[in-house]
Amino acid sequence: MTLDREQVLRSAAALLSHKSTATMDEVARAAGIGRATLHRHFAGRDALVKALEDLGIQEFEAALDAARLDEGASDEALRRLIAAVEPSAGLLSFLVNENQLFEGDEVNEGWNRADARVSAFFRRGQERGEFRIDLTPAWLTEALYGLVGTGAWAVQVGRVAAQDFQYMVVELLLGGARRSVEQ
């Protein structure tokens, strides 16, 4: 029987998205394989997290491509991005909170590519007069990541209905928490 590496990674991502402190034994059980088999493919938790990082970056970059951020109005592009990123939001939430990935000099270049693309999107929206200019593109990028991560967590623990994820993330990012006069 051959090991489906992607299926193991997806099982690990699903578990670690809910329980970030899960042991390698728990990851192996979730993937339906033995601990020894898991260790043959991932020498330890660090190697598993690095493989998950590669998967997460790949999925985020695919979401950025699918969102076509350069096309149309910025708010519609943002809606497309949130829709495209939703399936991997839990994994991304886990990864951005995994400190080992962002310490030292060996940060995966994929994060920098993604940050540059998202920041450029916000900058274009500001230049077009579609996004507020009192917040930097870097801050808007971090706010987006934070909302995606907390939105994914809220759905996972049942505090928010899954069908509301996209609406809540987009509307809070675009409108802030301030109530408008029309409401």
mmCIF file of N, CA, C and O in Angstrom, residues 22-29 35 38-39 42-45 48:
data_model
loop_
_atom_site.group_PDB
_atom_site.id
_atom_site.type_symbol
_atom_site.label_atom_id
_atom_site.label_comp_id
_atom_site.label_asym_id
_atom_site.label_seq_id
_atom_site.Cartn_x
_atom_site.Cartn_y
_atom_site.Cartn_z
ATOM 1 N N ALA A 22 -1.545 18.876 19.053
ATOM 2 C CA ALA A 22 -1.672 17.433 18.829
ATOM 3 C C ALA A 22 -0.293 16.784 18.681
ATOM 4 O O ALA A 22 0.621 17.363 18.092
ATOM 5 N N THR A 23 -0.176 15.590 19.224
ATOM 6 C CA THR A 23 1.079 14.845 19.140
ATOM 7 C C THR A 23 1.183 14.138 17.794
ATOM 8 O O THR A 23 0.191 14.012 17.061
ATOM 9 N N MET A 24 2.374 13.652 17.489
ATOM 10 C CA MET A 24 2.565 12.883 16.254
ATOM 11 C C MET A 24 1.717 11.604 16.285
ATOM 12 O O MET A 24 1.222 11.172 15.249
ATOM 13 N N ASP A 25 1.533 11.009 17.467
ATOM 14 C CA ASP A 25 0.647 9.839 17.582
ATOM 15 C C ASP A 25 -0.774 10.203 17.156
ATOM 16 O O ASP A 25 -1.427 9.448 16.422
ATOM 17 N N GLU A 26 -1.247 11.348 17.613
ATOM 18 C CA GLU A 26 -2.602 11.788 17.255
ATOM 19 C C GLU A 26 -2.705 12.095 15.766
ATOM 20 O O GLU A 26 -3.714 11.782 15.129
ATOM 21 N N VAL A 27 -1.665 12.672 15.209
ATOM 22 C CA VAL A 27 -1.650 12.954 13.765
ATOM 23 C C VAL A 27 -1.707 11.640 12.983
ATOM 24 O O VAL A 27 -2.467 11.515 12.025
ATOM 25 N N ALA A 28 -0.917 10.665 13.395
ATOM 26 C CA ALA A 28 -0.912 9.364 12.714
ATOM 27 C C ALA A 28 -2.297 8.719 12.785
ATOM 28 O O ALA A 28 -2.806 8.226 11.767
ATOM 29 N N ARG A 29 -2.914 8.745 13.952
ATOM 30 C CA ARG A 29 -4.266 8.177 14.086
ATOM 31 C C ARG A 29 -5.249 8.891 13.184
ATOM 32 O O ARG A 29 -6.076 8.261 12.520
ATOM 33 N N ARG A 35 2.292 5.304 13.666
ATOM 34 C CA ARG A 35 3.267 6.346 14.007
ATOM 35 C C ARG A 35 4.577 6.136 13.270
ATOM 36 O O ARG A 35 5.199 7.088 12.791
ATOM 37 N N LEU A 38 4.256 7.374 9.765
ATOM 38 C CA LEU A 38 4.290 8.831 9.749
ATOM 39 C C LEU A 38 5.726 9.333 9.882
ATOM 40 O O LEU A 38 6.161 10.225 9.138
ATOM 41 N N HIS A 39 6.496 8.725 10.774
ATOM 42 C CA HIS A 39 7.877 9.152 11.002
ATOM 43 C C HIS A 39 8.797 8.816 9.835
ATOM 44 O O HIS A 39 9.808 9.490 9.635
ATOM 45 N N PHE A 42 7.879 11.907 7.708
ATOM 46 C CA PHE A 42 8.113 13.188 8.382
ATOM 47 C C PHE A 42 8.898 12.880 9.650
ATOM 48 O O PHE A 42 8.342 12.310 10.591
ATOM 49 N N ALA A 43 10.164 13.261 9.668
ATOM 50 C CA ALA A 43 11.071 12.866 10.751
ATOM 51 C C ALA A 43 10.599 13.306 12.132
ATOM 52 O O ALA A 43 10.989 12.732 13.129
ATOM 53 N N GLY A 44 9.752 14.299 12.192
ATOM 54 C CA GLY A 44 9.229 14.790 13.457
ATOM 55 C C GLY A 44 8.238 15.904 13.186
ATOM 56 O O GLY A 44 7.897 16.201 12.037
ATOM 57 N N ARG A 45 7.798 16.515 14.259
ATOM 58 C CA ARG A 45 6.795 17.579 14.132
ATOM 59 C C ARG A 45 7.297 18.736 13.258
ATOM 60 O O ARG A 45 6.558 19.274 12.460
ATOM 61 N N LEU A 48 6.963 17.841 9.668
ATOM 62 C CA LEU A 48 5.543 17.832 9.302
ATOM 63 C C LEU A 48 5.026 19.257 9.132
ATOM 64 O O LEU A 48 4.346 19.570 8.142
#
